[in-house]
Amino acid sequence: MAKDKLMDFDKALELYEPVLGFEVHVELNTETKMFSAAANPANDANHGAEPNTLVAPVDMGLPGALPVVNETAVRYSISLGLALGCSIAPSSRFARKNYFYPDLGKNYQISQYDEPIAFEGSVDIELADGEIVTVPIERAHMEEDAGKLTHVGGSTGRIQGAEYSLVDYNRAGVPLVEIVTKPIFGAEHRAPEIAKAYVATIRDIVIALGISEARMERGNLRCDANVSLRPRGQEKLGTRTETKNVNSMRSVERAVRYEIQRQAAILAAGGTITQETRHWHEDTGTTSPGRPKSDADDYRYFPEPDLLPVAPSVELIEQLRAALPEPPAARRRRLKADWGFADIDFQGVVNAGLLAEVEATIAAGTSPAAARKWWTGELLRIANAEGREPAELATPADVAALQALVDAGTLTDKLARQVLEGMIAGEGTPQEIVDARGLAVVSDDGALIAAIDEALAAQPDVLDKIRDGKVQAAGAVIGAVMKAMKGQADAARVRELVLERAGSTGA
Amino acid sequence: MSEITPDLVRHLGVLARIQLSDGEVERLTGQLDAIVDNIAKVSEVATPDVPATSHPIPLENVFRSDVPGDLLTLAQVLQNAPDSADGRFRVTAILGEEQ
Amino acid sequence: MTDLTKLSAAALADKLSAGEVSSVEATQAHLDRIAAVDADVHAFLHVSEHALDVAADIDRRRAAGDDLGPLAGVPLAIKDVLVTTDMPSTSGSKILEGYMSPYDATVVARSRAAGLVPLGKTNMDEFAMGSSTEHSAYGPTRNPWDLSRIPGGSGGGSAAAVAAFEAPLALGSDTGGSIRQPAHVTGTVGIKPTYGGVSRYGAIALASSLDQVGPVTRTVLDAGLLHDVIGGHDPHDSTSLAHDWPSFAAAAREGATGEVLKGLKVGVIRELPDSGFQAGVSESFRAALAAMESQGAEIVEISAPHFEYGVAAYYLILPAEASSNLAKFDSVRFGLRVDVPGGTVEDVMAKTRDAGFGEEVKRRIILGTYALSAGYYDAYYGSAQKVRTLIQQDFADAFSKVDVIATPSAPTTAFKLGEKIDDPLQMYLNDVTTIPANLAGVPGISIPSGLASEDGLPVGIQFLAPAHEDARLYRVGAALESLLVDSWGGPLLDRAPALGANGGAR
Ligand SMILES: [Mg+2]
Ligand SMILES: [Zn+2]
């Protein structure tokens, strides 16, 4: 694959104005699918099911099967529309989007076309420096997900060169809400940051609503990023590309930056941008061309004759509106005050997209300071090193359980970090890992005293030094005891015992 | 006369994923031309003030409660599969891109 | 012993419940009849190997004193458009040869629950596209009245099966007349219920907004009995009506007294001139109206100015919806696969669909793809949906003046096999009288009105009623039926020629 030429980012921004747009697909975590009663794999309870075991007749397009709309999915969609500041259509319709693809059981996708359930809204996002940017929303519509293809053979495991493909229809029919922005102007050099903050905000919103598991690594939240450039001073929009498969917040940021640099290099060299979809490659941090737009993209939309209009009552809409969680900005203000974080600490949590995780960890009984430390300290560091998201590494419940073991004196900070490694490796809950790895602090004073006696025997002058007031001399003994206990002792307790032996109450 | 041409019919065959032979294209072009000439008259009375009817009996808000059911067994799912492997349907190489 | 195959379903049901005959005997009699005549008629694509077991089970349950439905033990033929777990379901297409459904259509499940005994699957135009059953991938069905003629379509198999006494009852589906037009040409009874009155779940979709499943029988009462079994709300079909339906059998029994004809206003459409109809068809129609008039009915001329656009609208809406509904037949999950050495899955799909679909199906898929494609939608599909509104308005205006509308069920009697096969447009015009009911969703019934004088072939009269008023059709249909059967001195089918020299079912 030929390597793309890239223009320096700042230089690109000097010459061109980036215009952004996003299509975010949110998989709803309803019990069942959008149009069938098959269990929904996008609900945690059904995650990881064997291929083709979550399939009802309509999901694989069996002859004679008919779709029926999931009421909860409609309610979730309305709630999401309202949270995005949208108007809810008094009547909206499903439509068929016709195209052939093996992952699409019926060879049409039931979606919404000219009558989406929610339209015309906006969402405020907050950047690292605290600035608020308003992203205009064009629409949010309901649709169904497609199945999953696995390409087998060839060298890459990708579509090109594969000998054959295997189709699993578990994901077919998973309820989706597709959120489409209007063109976002004025992003300028903050474009990559806006992209990331927008996706983070959508994620915060759906988590607060409780309508999606929102695990980007599982595809619960997927972002297509549209980027176009226009020369400074030009009115007409440039040709845009749509980068698909951008499945982490970090990647959204990187992909937008990459496209700006790539397109700028082409335009500056007198070239033209091809209107096409592009694929994001996490490993190389690049995009590659996909399918160009063509007249084969004639989706022949028409109103879905098997389904009827969705006409939510004003009462239902108002009931759902009243039940909305607070808007992200207000929520951030409240949490910051509740947690008592300094600006920089709080912004660190926001920027890492870890607000929901920290909040859930605190809700599970952890102190705000400890919750923040685990997520923006330990977990974020490991995630960055591995090119993953902190939320992929641990759940708030497990982090809270870990800190509870520290608070109870069962684990030292150092041992807790070992337990965390085990959690990330999928060894189980913190308590299970403590048990399995034998990591608990030795809290049996008898064992500690025996170790202290042994250390004192090797360093007989220490007790005298302490009695002379040189309390720091205890350090050598404490170190020896900790070493003997393989770190599984509470250093503070060891210190107490040593001082007790010296008949000193400590300094 | 309508604008049905062999090229159009061939293009419609691509959209409909039907590999039409040249003979079929030729035959269909003539037949569709005659049919379209006849049915195009719907536009005579379909004035802008007439609303469209998609469903003969108007209903709305027909929903299902979010309760699991209707699941097929893996054996039922694969019962009619022309080819399968590892509990999944097998198809030959895919050229095009996902939508 | 009486010939069990000649009994109406109601009469057979009476004998079954009285213990005079067993379901095994009744089922065997029909299997024997199929063996005797179906090589000629070819009404069946598949004869069930389970029928006698099912019948024996019903007999056992009856002996055990189980509470059985009124039709328990009566054999039933099932149009192959309906999916069944114990028999292949092909919809008359090669692309679905041997297809076994993991679930039963709702109407099939309800029939089984009511103790009906599935005899087999009946022939049809491929994917229900046609008016002659000549478009079946498995060869045509022949009209029991004249084996050189078509049995109507798409449900020619179901109509021929009941007309040839191979089954007392059959299930059909009607998208533009596929129950009523075969009834017309075979001297049988067929009902297209109000759209949403009978579940479409498990009916292999042709045009979702037009399709309706309904009964195919020899008498109006039998149709009512079967409709009572299959009808009513089904949560698996979003378009199914949550309506409290009366008993249609009760309506038929009530209608048979003839009281309903007194003061009944029967609308006759001014814009359907006699000139478009075979003389014998018009004659039979007028005679039936006169008979009704003689019993106190009032014939009222009404206007339905937009019906003439019905065929055009229909041949846009149907292909459009069908082109999408038939996209699922792609060789991936079920059905035919034509291998293309070295080809991509796209090549395999395109080759399979070319090889697996017949000419008429391809014609309509291409037409529907055209009607929906970018730039044509408004002129074609969009306009057709507007015509639908206008036709509904015509019906609303008419039904403000009359109780039912009457038309001949089709313009001509059964034509010869092959006569119109190469002229799709001529074939399409056959549905002119039946299509408006599908476009508007209103119910329609066809019952025999007599034989055409010029060819001695059956003619049907169609009644249409407002949506939800299916019971009215049963009352009116049963009233005219009893009047005509009395005047003929017996059912029309008694006059059909004898069948059965050749024997041997497939
Ligand atoms: Mg999109
Ligand atoms: Zn989408």
CSV table of N, CA and C in Angstrom, one decimal, chain B residues 2-4 8-9 12-13 15-21 24 27-28 31-32 34-36 38-57 59 62 70 72 76-77 79-83 89-96, chain C residues 99-100 102 194-195 209 236 238-241 306 308-309 312-313 315-316 331-335 337 343-346 348-351 353-354 359 362-363 365-367 369-370 376 379-380 383-390 392 424-425 428 439-441 467:
chain,number,residue,atom,x,y,z
B,2,SER,N,-41.5,5.0,-23.3
B,2,SER,CA,-40.7,5.3,-22.0
B,2,SER,C,-39.2,5.2,-22.4
B,3,GLU,N,-38.4,5.4,-21.4
B,3,GLU,CA,-37.0,5.5,-21.6
B,3,GLU,C,-36.2,4.2,-21.2
B,4,ILE,N,-37.0,3.0,-21.3
B,4,ILE,CA,-36.3,1.8,-21.0
B,4,ILE,C,-35.4,1.4,-22.1
B,8,LEU,N,-30.2,0.4,-19.3
B,8,LEU,CA,-31.0,0.6,-18.1
B,8,LEU,C,-31.3,-0.7,-17.5
B,9,VAL,N,-31.8,-1.6,-18.3
B,9,VAL,CA,-32.2,-3.0,-17.8
B,9,VAL,C,-31.0,-3.7,-17.2
B,12,LEU,N,-30.4,-2.2,-13.9
B,12,LEU,CA,-31.4,-2.7,-12.9
B,12,LEU,C,-31.0,-4.1,-12.5
B,13,GLY,N,-30.5,-4.9,-13.4
B,13,GLY,CA,-30.1,-6.2,-13.1
B,13,GLY,C,-29.0,-6.2,-12.0
B,15,LEU,N,-28.4,-3.8,-9.8
B,15,LEU,CA,-29.0,-3.4,-8.5
B,15,LEU,C,-29.8,-4.5,-7.9
B,16,ALA,N,-30.5,-5.3,-8.7
B,16,ALA,CA,-31.3,-6.4,-8.2
B,16,ALA,C,-30.5,-7.7,-8.1
B,17,ARG,N,-29.2,-7.7,-8.3
B,17,ARG,CA,-28.3,-8.9,-8.3
B,17,ARG,C,-28.9,-10.0,-9.1
B,18,ILE,N,-29.2,-9.7,-10.3
B,18,ILE,CA,-29.6,-10.8,-11.2
B,18,ILE,C,-28.7,-10.7,-12.5
B,19,GLN,N,-28.0,-11.8,-12.7
B,19,GLN,CA,-27.1,-11.8,-13.9
B,19,GLN,C,-27.9,-12.1,-15.1
B,20,LEU,N,-28.4,-11.1,-15.8
B,20,LEU,CA,-29.2,-11.2,-16.9
B,20,LEU,C,-28.4,-11.5,-18.2
B,21,SER,N,-28.8,-12.5,-18.9
B,21,SER,CA,-28.1,-12.8,-20.2
B,21,SER,C,-28.5,-11.7,-21.2
B,24,GLU,N,-32.0,-12.1,-22.3
B,24,GLU,CA,-33.0,-11.6,-21.3
B,24,GLU,C,-33.1,-10.1,-21.3
B,27,ARG,N,-35.2,-9.1,-24.3
B,27,ARG,CA,-36.6,-9.4,-24.1
B,27,ARG,C,-37.3,-8.5,-23.1
B,28,LEU,N,-36.6,-8.3,-21.9
B,28,LEU,CA,-37.1,-7.5,-20.9
B,28,LEU,C,-37.2,-6.0,-21.3
B,31,GLN,N,-40.5,-5.7,-23.2
B,31,GLN,CA,-41.7,-6.0,-22.3
B,31,GLN,C,-41.9,-4.8,-21.3
B,32,LEU,N,-40.8,-4.4,-20.7
B,32,LEU,CA,-40.9,-3.4,-19.7
B,32,LEU,C,-41.3,-2.1,-20.3
B,34,ALA,N,-43.3,-1.7,-22.8
B,34,ALA,CA,-44.8,-1.7,-23.0
B,34,ALA,C,-45.5,-1.6,-21.7
B,35,ILE,N,-45.0,-2.3,-20.7
B,35,ILE,CA,-45.6,-2.2,-19.4
B,35,ILE,C,-45.6,-0.8,-18.8
B,36,VAL,N,-44.4,-0.2,-18.8
B,36,VAL,CA,-44.2,1.1,-18.2
B,36,VAL,C,-45.1,2.1,-19.0
B,38,ASN,N,-47.8,1.7,-20.1
B,38,ASN,CA,-49.2,1.5,-19.6
B,38,ASN,C,-49.4,1.9,-18.2
B,39,ILE,N,-48.4,1.7,-17.3
B,39,ILE,CA,-48.6,2.0,-15.9
B,39,ILE,C,-48.2,3.4,-15.5
B,40,ALA,N,-47.5,4.1,-16.4
B,40,ALA,CA,-47.1,5.5,-16.1
B,40,ALA,C,-48.3,6.4,-15.9
B,41,LYS,N,-49.5,5.9,-16.3
B,41,LYS,CA,-50.6,6.8,-16.2
B,41,LYS,C,-51.0,7.1,-14.8
B,42,VAL,N,-50.4,6.5,-13.8
B,42,VAL,CA,-50.8,6.8,-12.4
B,42,VAL,C,-50.5,8.3,-12.2
B,43,SER,N,-49.5,8.8,-12.9
B,43,SER,CA,-49.1,10.2,-12.6
B,43,SER,C,-50.2,11.2,-13.0
B,44,GLU,N,-51.1,10.7,-13.9
B,44,GLU,CA,-52.2,11.6,-14.4
B,44,GLU,C,-53.1,12.1,-13.2
B,45,VAL,N,-53.3,11.2,-12.3
B,45,VAL,CA,-54.2,11.6,-11.2
B,45,VAL,C,-53.5,11.9,-9.9
B,46,ALA,N,-52.2,11.5,-9.8
B,46,ALA,CA,-51.5,11.7,-8.6
B,46,ALA,C,-51.0,13.1,-8.4
B,47,THR,N,-51.9,14.0,-8.1
B,47,THR,CA,-51.6,15.4,-8.0
B,47,THR,C,-51.0,15.7,-6.6
B,48,PRO,N,-50.3,16.8,-6.5
B,48,PRO,CA,-49.6,17.0,-5.2
B,48,PRO,C,-50.5,17.1,-4.0
B,49,ASP,N,-51.8,17.4,-4.2
B,49,ASP,CA,-52.7,17.5,-3.0
B,49,ASP,C,-53.2,16.2,-2.5
B,50,VAL,N,-52.9,15.1,-3.3
B,50,VAL,CA,-53.3,13.8,-2.9
B,50,VAL,C,-52.3,13.2,-1.9
B,51,PRO,N,-52.7,12.8,-0.7
B,51,PRO,CA,-51.7,12.2,0.2
B,51,PRO,C,-51.4,10.7,-0.3
B,52,ALA,N,-50.2,10.2,0.0
B,52,ALA,CA,-49.9,8.8,-0.4
B,52,ALA,C,-50.4,7.9,0.7
B,53,THR,N,-50.8,6.7,0.3
B,53,THR,CA,-51.2,5.7,1.3
B,53,THR,C,-50.3,4.5,1.2
B,54,SER,N,-49.5,4.3,2.3
B,54,SER,CA,-48.6,3.1,2.4
B,54,SER,C,-49.3,1.9,2.9
B,55,HIS,N,-50.2,2.1,3.9
B,55,HIS,CA,-50.9,1.0,4.5
B,55,HIS,C,-52.3,1.1,4.3
B,56,PRO,N,-52.9,0.0,3.8
B,56,PRO,CA,-54.4,0.1,3.5
B,56,PRO,C,-55.2,0.4,4.7
B,57,ILE,N,-54.9,-0.2,5.9
B,57,ILE,CA,-55.6,0.1,7.1
B,57,ILE,C,-54.7,0.9,8.0
B,59,LEU,N,-52.9,2.2,10.9
B,59,LEU,CA,-52.6,1.9,12.3
B,59,LEU,C,-51.3,2.6,12.7
B,62,VAL,N,-47.6,0.1,16.8
B,62,VAL,CA,-47.8,-1.3,17.0
B,62,VAL,C,-46.4,-1.8,17.5
B,70,ASP,N,-38.9,-16.6,20.6
B,70,ASP,CA,-38.8,-16.8,19.2
B,70,ASP,C,-37.4,-17.3,18.7
B,72,LEU,N,-34.3,-19.4,17.5
B,72,LEU,CA,-34.1,-20.6,16.8
B,72,LEU,C,-32.9,-21.3,17.4
B,76,GLN,N,-31.6,-25.3,13.7
B,76,GLN,CA,-32.6,-24.7,12.9
B,76,GLN,C,-32.0,-23.5,12.0
B,77,VAL,N,-31.1,-22.7,12.6
B,77,VAL,CA,-30.6,-21.6,11.8
B,77,VAL,C,-29.8,-22.2,10.6
B,79,GLN,N,-30.2,-25.1,9.2
B,79,GLN,CA,-31.0,-26.2,8.6
B,79,GLN,C,-31.0,-26.2,7.1
B,80,ASN,N,-31.1,-25.1,6.5
B,80,ASN,CA,-31.1,-25.0,5.0
B,80,ASN,C,-29.9,-24.4,4.4
B,81,ALA,N,-28.8,-24.3,5.2
B,81,ALA,CA,-27.6,-23.6,4.7
B,81,ALA,C,-27.0,-24.3,3.5
B,82,PRO,N,-26.8,-23.6,2.4
B,82,PRO,CA,-26.1,-24.2,1.3
B,82,PRO,C,-24.7,-24.6,1.7
B,83,ASP,N,-24.1,-23.9,2.6
B,83,ASP,CA,-22.7,-24.2,3.0
B,83,ASP,C,-22.5,-23.6,4.4
B,89,PHE,N,-22.6,-19.4,8.4
B,89,PHE,CA,-22.8,-19.6,7.0
B,89,PHE,C,-21.5,-19.3,6.3
B,90,ARG,N,-21.2,-20.1,5.3
B,90,ARG,CA,-20.0,-19.9,4.5
B,90,ARG,C,-20.3,-19.4,3.1
B,91,VAL,N,-19.6,-18.3,2.7
B,91,VAL,CA,-19.8,-17.8,1.4
B,91,VAL,C,-18.4,-17.6,0.8
B,92,THR,N,-18.3,-17.5,-0.5
B,92,THR,CA,-17.0,-17.4,-1.2
B,92,THR,C,-16.6,-15.9,-1.0
B,93,ALA,N,-15.4,-15.7,-1.5
B,93,ALA,CA,-14.8,-14.4,-1.3
B,93,ALA,C,-15.7,-13.2,-1.6
B,94,ILE,N,-15.6,-12.2,-0.8
B,94,ILE,CA,-16.4,-11.0,-1.0
B,94,ILE,C,-15.5,-9.9,-1.6
B,95,LEU,N,-15.9,-9.3,-2.7
B,95,LEU,CA,-15.1,-8.2,-3.3
B,95,LEU,C,-15.5,-6.9,-2.8
B,96,GLY,N,-16.8,-6.6,-2.7
B,96,GLY,CA,-17.2,-5.3,-2.4
B,96,GLY,C,-16.9,-4.9,-0.9
C,99,TYR,N,-36.9,-26.4,0.5
C,99,TYR,CA,-36.7,-25.6,1.7
C,99,TYR,C,-37.7,-26.1,2.8
C,100,MET,N,-37.1,-26.3,4.0
C,100,MET,CA,-37.9,-26.6,5.1
C,100,MET,C,-37.8,-25.5,6.2
C,102,PRO,N,-38.2,-23.7,9.7
C,102,PRO,CA,-38.1,-24.1,11.1
C,102,PRO,C,-39.4,-23.7,11.9
C,194,THR,N,-60.4,-8.7,5.0
C,194,THR,CA,-59.9,-7.3,5.3
C,194,THR,C,-58.4,-7.4,5.6
C,195,TYR,N,-57.6,-6.5,5.0
C,195,TYR,CA,-56.2,-6.5,5.2
C,195,TYR,C,-55.9,-6.4,6.7
C,209,SER,N,-47.9,-4.9,1.5
C,209,SER,CA,-49.1,-4.1,1.8
C,209,SER,C,-50.3,-4.5,1.1
C,236,HIS,N,-47.3,-11.4,15.9
C,236,HIS,CA,-46.1,-11.6,15.1
C,236,HIS,C,-46.2,-10.8,13.8
C,238,SER,N,-47.2,-7.1,12.5
C,238,SER,CA,-47.6,-5.7,13.0
C,238,SER,C,-48.8,-5.2,12.3
C,239,THR,N,-49.1,-5.6,11.1
C,239,THR,CA,-50.3,-5.1,10.4
C,239,THR,C,-51.5,-5.9,10.8
C,240,SER,N,-51.4,-6.8,11.7
C,240,SER,CA,-52.6,-7.6,12.1
C,240,SER,C,-53.5,-6.8,13.0
C,241,LEU,N,-54.8,-6.9,12.7
C,241,LEU,CA,-55.8,-6.0,13.4
C,241,LEU,C,-56.2,-6.6,14.7
C,306,HIS,N,-61.7,6.1,-10.1
C,306,HIS,CA,-60.2,5.9,-10.1
C,306,HIS,C,-59.9,4.4,-10.2
C,308,GLU,N,-60.0,2.6,-12.6
C,308,GLU,CA,-59.3,2.4,-13.9
C,308,GLU,C,-57.8,2.6,-13.8
C,309,TYR,N,-57.4,3.3,-12.7
C,309,TYR,CA,-55.9,3.4,-12.5
C,309,TYR,C,-55.4,2.3,-11.6
C,312,ALA,N,-52.7,-0.1,-13.0
C,312,ALA,CA,-51.4,0.6,-13.2
C,312,ALA,C,-50.7,0.7,-11.8
C,313,ALA,N,-51.5,1.2,-10.8
C,313,ALA,CA,-50.9,1.4,-9.5
C,313,ALA,C,-50.4,0.1,-8.9
C,315,TYR,N,-49.4,-2.6,-10.5
C,315,TYR,CA,-48.2,-3.1,-11.1
C,315,TYR,C,-47.0,-2.2,-11.0
C,316,LEU,N,-47.2,-1.2,-10.1
C,316,LEU,CA,-46.0,-0.4,-9.6
C,316,LEU,C,-45.7,-0.9,-8.1
C,331,SER,N,-28.8,-17.2,-1.9
C,331,SER,CA,-27.9,-18.3,-1.8
C,331,SER,C,-27.1,-18.4,-0.5
C,332,VAL,N,-27.2,-17.5,0.4
C,332,VAL,CA,-26.4,-17.5,1.6
C,332,VAL,C,-26.9,-18.3,2.7
C,333,ARG,N,-28.2,-18.2,3.0
C,333,ARG,CA,-28.7,-18.8,4.2
C,333,ARG,C,-29.6,-20.0,3.9
C,334,PHE,N,-30.2,-20.0,2.7
C,334,PHE,CA,-31.1,-21.1,2.4
C,334,PHE,C,-31.3,-21.1,0.9
C,335,GLY,N,-31.9,-22.1,0.4
C,335,GLY,CA,-32.3,-22.1,-1.0
C,335,GLY,C,-31.2,-22.4,-2.0
C,337,ARG,N,-28.1,-22.6,-4.5
C,337,ARG,CA,-26.8,-21.8,-4.7
C,337,ARG,C,-26.2,-22.4,-6.0
C,343,GLY,N,-15.5,-17.3,-8.5
C,343,GLY,CA,-16.3,-16.1,-8.4
C,343,GLY,C,-16.4,-15.6,-7.0
C,344,THR,N,-16.8,-14.3,-6.9
C,344,THR,CA,-17.1,-13.7,-5.6
C,344,THR,C,-18.5,-14.0,-5.2
C,345,VAL,N,-18.8,-13.7,-4.0
C,345,VAL,CA,-20.2,-14.0,-3.5
C,345,VAL,C,-21.2,-13.2,-4.3
C,346,GLU,N,-20.8,-12.0,-4.8
C,346,GLU,CA,-21.7,-11.2,-5.6
C,346,GLU,C,-22.0,-12.0,-6.9
C,348,VAL,N,-21.9,-15.2,-7.3
C,348,VAL,CA,-22.7,-16.4,-6.9
C,348,VAL,C,-24.2,-15.9,-6.7
C,349,MET,N,-24.4,-14.8,-6.0
C,349,MET,CA,-25.8,-14.3,-5.8
C,349,MET,C,-26.4,-14.0,-7.2
C,350,ALA,N,-25.7,-13.3,-8.0
C,350,ALA,CA,-26.4,-12.9,-9.3
C,350,ALA,C,-26.7,-14.1,-10.2
C,351,LYS,N,-25.8,-15.1,-10.2
C,351,LYS,CA,-26.0,-16.3,-11.0
C,351,LYS,C,-27.1,-17.1,-10.4
C,353,ARG,N,-29.7,-16.1,-8.6
C,353,ARG,CA,-30.9,-15.4,-8.8
C,353,ARG,C,-31.4,-15.5,-10.3
C,354,ASP,N,-30.4,-15.5,-11.2
C,354,ASP,CA,-30.8,-15.6,-12.6
C,354,ASP,C,-31.3,-17.0,-12.9
C,359,GLU,N,-39.0,-16.4,-15.4
C,359,GLU,CA,-39.1,-15.2,-16.2
C,359,GLU,C,-40.0,-14.1,-15.6
C,362,LYS,N,-38.4,-12.5,-12.6
C,362,LYS,CA,-37.4,-11.5,-12.9
C,362,LYS,C,-37.9,-10.3,-13.5
C,363,ARG,N,-39.0,-10.4,-14.4
C,363,ARG,CA,-39.6,-9.3,-15.0
C,363,ARG,C,-40.1,-8.3,-13.9
C,365,ILE,N,-39.2,-8.2,-10.7
C,365,ILE,CA,-38.2,-7.6,-9.8
C,365,ILE,C,-37.5,-6.5,-10.5
C,366,ILE,N,-37.2,-6.6,-11.8
C,366,ILE,CA,-36.6,-5.6,-12.6
C,366,ILE,C,-37.5,-4.3,-12.6
C,367,LEU,N,-38.8,-4.6,-12.9
C,367,LEU,CA,-39.8,-3.5,-12.9
C,367,LEU,C,-39.8,-2.8,-11.6
C,369,THR,N,-37.5,-2.7,-9.2
C,369,THR,CA,-36.3,-2.0,-9.0
C,369,THR,C,-36.3,-0.7,-9.7
C,370,TYR,N,-36.8,-0.7,-10.9
C,370,TYR,CA,-36.9,0.5,-11.7
C,370,TYR,C,-37.8,1.5,-11.0
C,376,TYR,N,-37.0,8.0,-10.1
C,376,TYR,CA,-38.3,7.5,-10.6
C,376,TYR,C,-39.3,7.3,-9.5
C,379,ALA,N,-42.5,9.6,-9.5
C,379,ALA,CA,-43.4,9.4,-10.7
C,379,ALA,C,-44.1,8.1,-10.6
C,380,TYR,N,-43.4,7.1,-10.1
C,380,TYR,CA,-44.0,5.7,-10.1
C,380,TYR,C,-44.5,5.3,-8.8
C,383,SER,N,-46.5,8.0,-6.9
C,383,SER,CA,-47.8,8.2,-7.6
C,383,SER,C,-48.8,7.1,-7.3
C,384,ALA,N,-48.3,5.9,-7.4
C,384,ALA,CA,-49.1,4.7,-7.2
C,384,ALA,C,-49.7,4.7,-5.8
C,385,GLN,N,-49.0,5.1,-4.8
C,385,GLN,CA,-49.5,5.2,-3.5
C,385,GLN,C,-50.6,6.3,-3.3
C,386,LYS,N,-50.5,7.3,-4.2
C,386,LYS,CA,-51.6,8.3,-4.2
C,386,LYS,C,-52.8,7.8,-4.9
C,387,VAL,N,-52.6,7.0,-5.9
C,387,VAL,CA,-53.8,6.3,-6.5
C,387,VAL,C,-54.5,5.5,-5.5
C,388,ARG,N,-53.8,4.9,-4.7
C,388,ARG,CA,-54.3,4.1,-3.6
C,388,ARG,C,-55.3,4.9,-2.7
C,389,THR,N,-54.9,6.1,-2.4
C,389,THR,CA,-55.7,7.0,-1.6
C,389,THR,C,-57.0,7.3,-2.4
C,390,LEU,N,-56.8,7.6,-3.7
C,390,LEU,CA,-58.0,7.9,-4.5
C,390,LEU,C,-59.0,6.7,-4.6
C,392,GLN,N,-59.3,4.4,-2.3
C,392,GLN,CA,-59.9,4.3,-1.0
C,392,GLN,C,-61.1,5.3,-0.9
C,424,PRO,N,-47.4,-10.5,-21.0
C,424,PRO,CA,-47.6,-10.1,-19.6
C,424,PRO,C,-48.7,-9.1,-19.4
C,425,LEU,N,-48.7,-8.1,-20.3
C,425,LEU,CA,-49.7,-7.0,-20.1
C,425,LEU,C,-51.1,-7.5,-20.1
C,428,TYR,N,-51.8,-9.2,-17.0
C,428,TYR,CA,-52.0,-8.3,-15.9
C,428,TYR,C,-53.5,-7.7,-15.9
C,439,LEU,N,-55.7,-2.9,-3.0
C,439,LEU,CA,-55.2,-1.6,-2.9
C,439,LEU,C,-55.8,-0.8,-1.7
C,440,ALA,N,-57.1,-1.1,-1.5
C,440,ALA,CA,-57.8,-0.3,-0.4
C,440,ALA,C,-57.9,-1.1,0.9
C,441,GLY,N,-57.5,-2.4,0.8
C,441,GLY,CA,-57.6,-3.2,2.1
C,441,GLY,C,-58.9,-3.8,2.4
C,467,ALA,N,-63.9,-2.2,4.9
C,467,ALA,CA,-63.0,-2.8,5.8
C,467,ALA,C,-63.7,-3.2,7.1
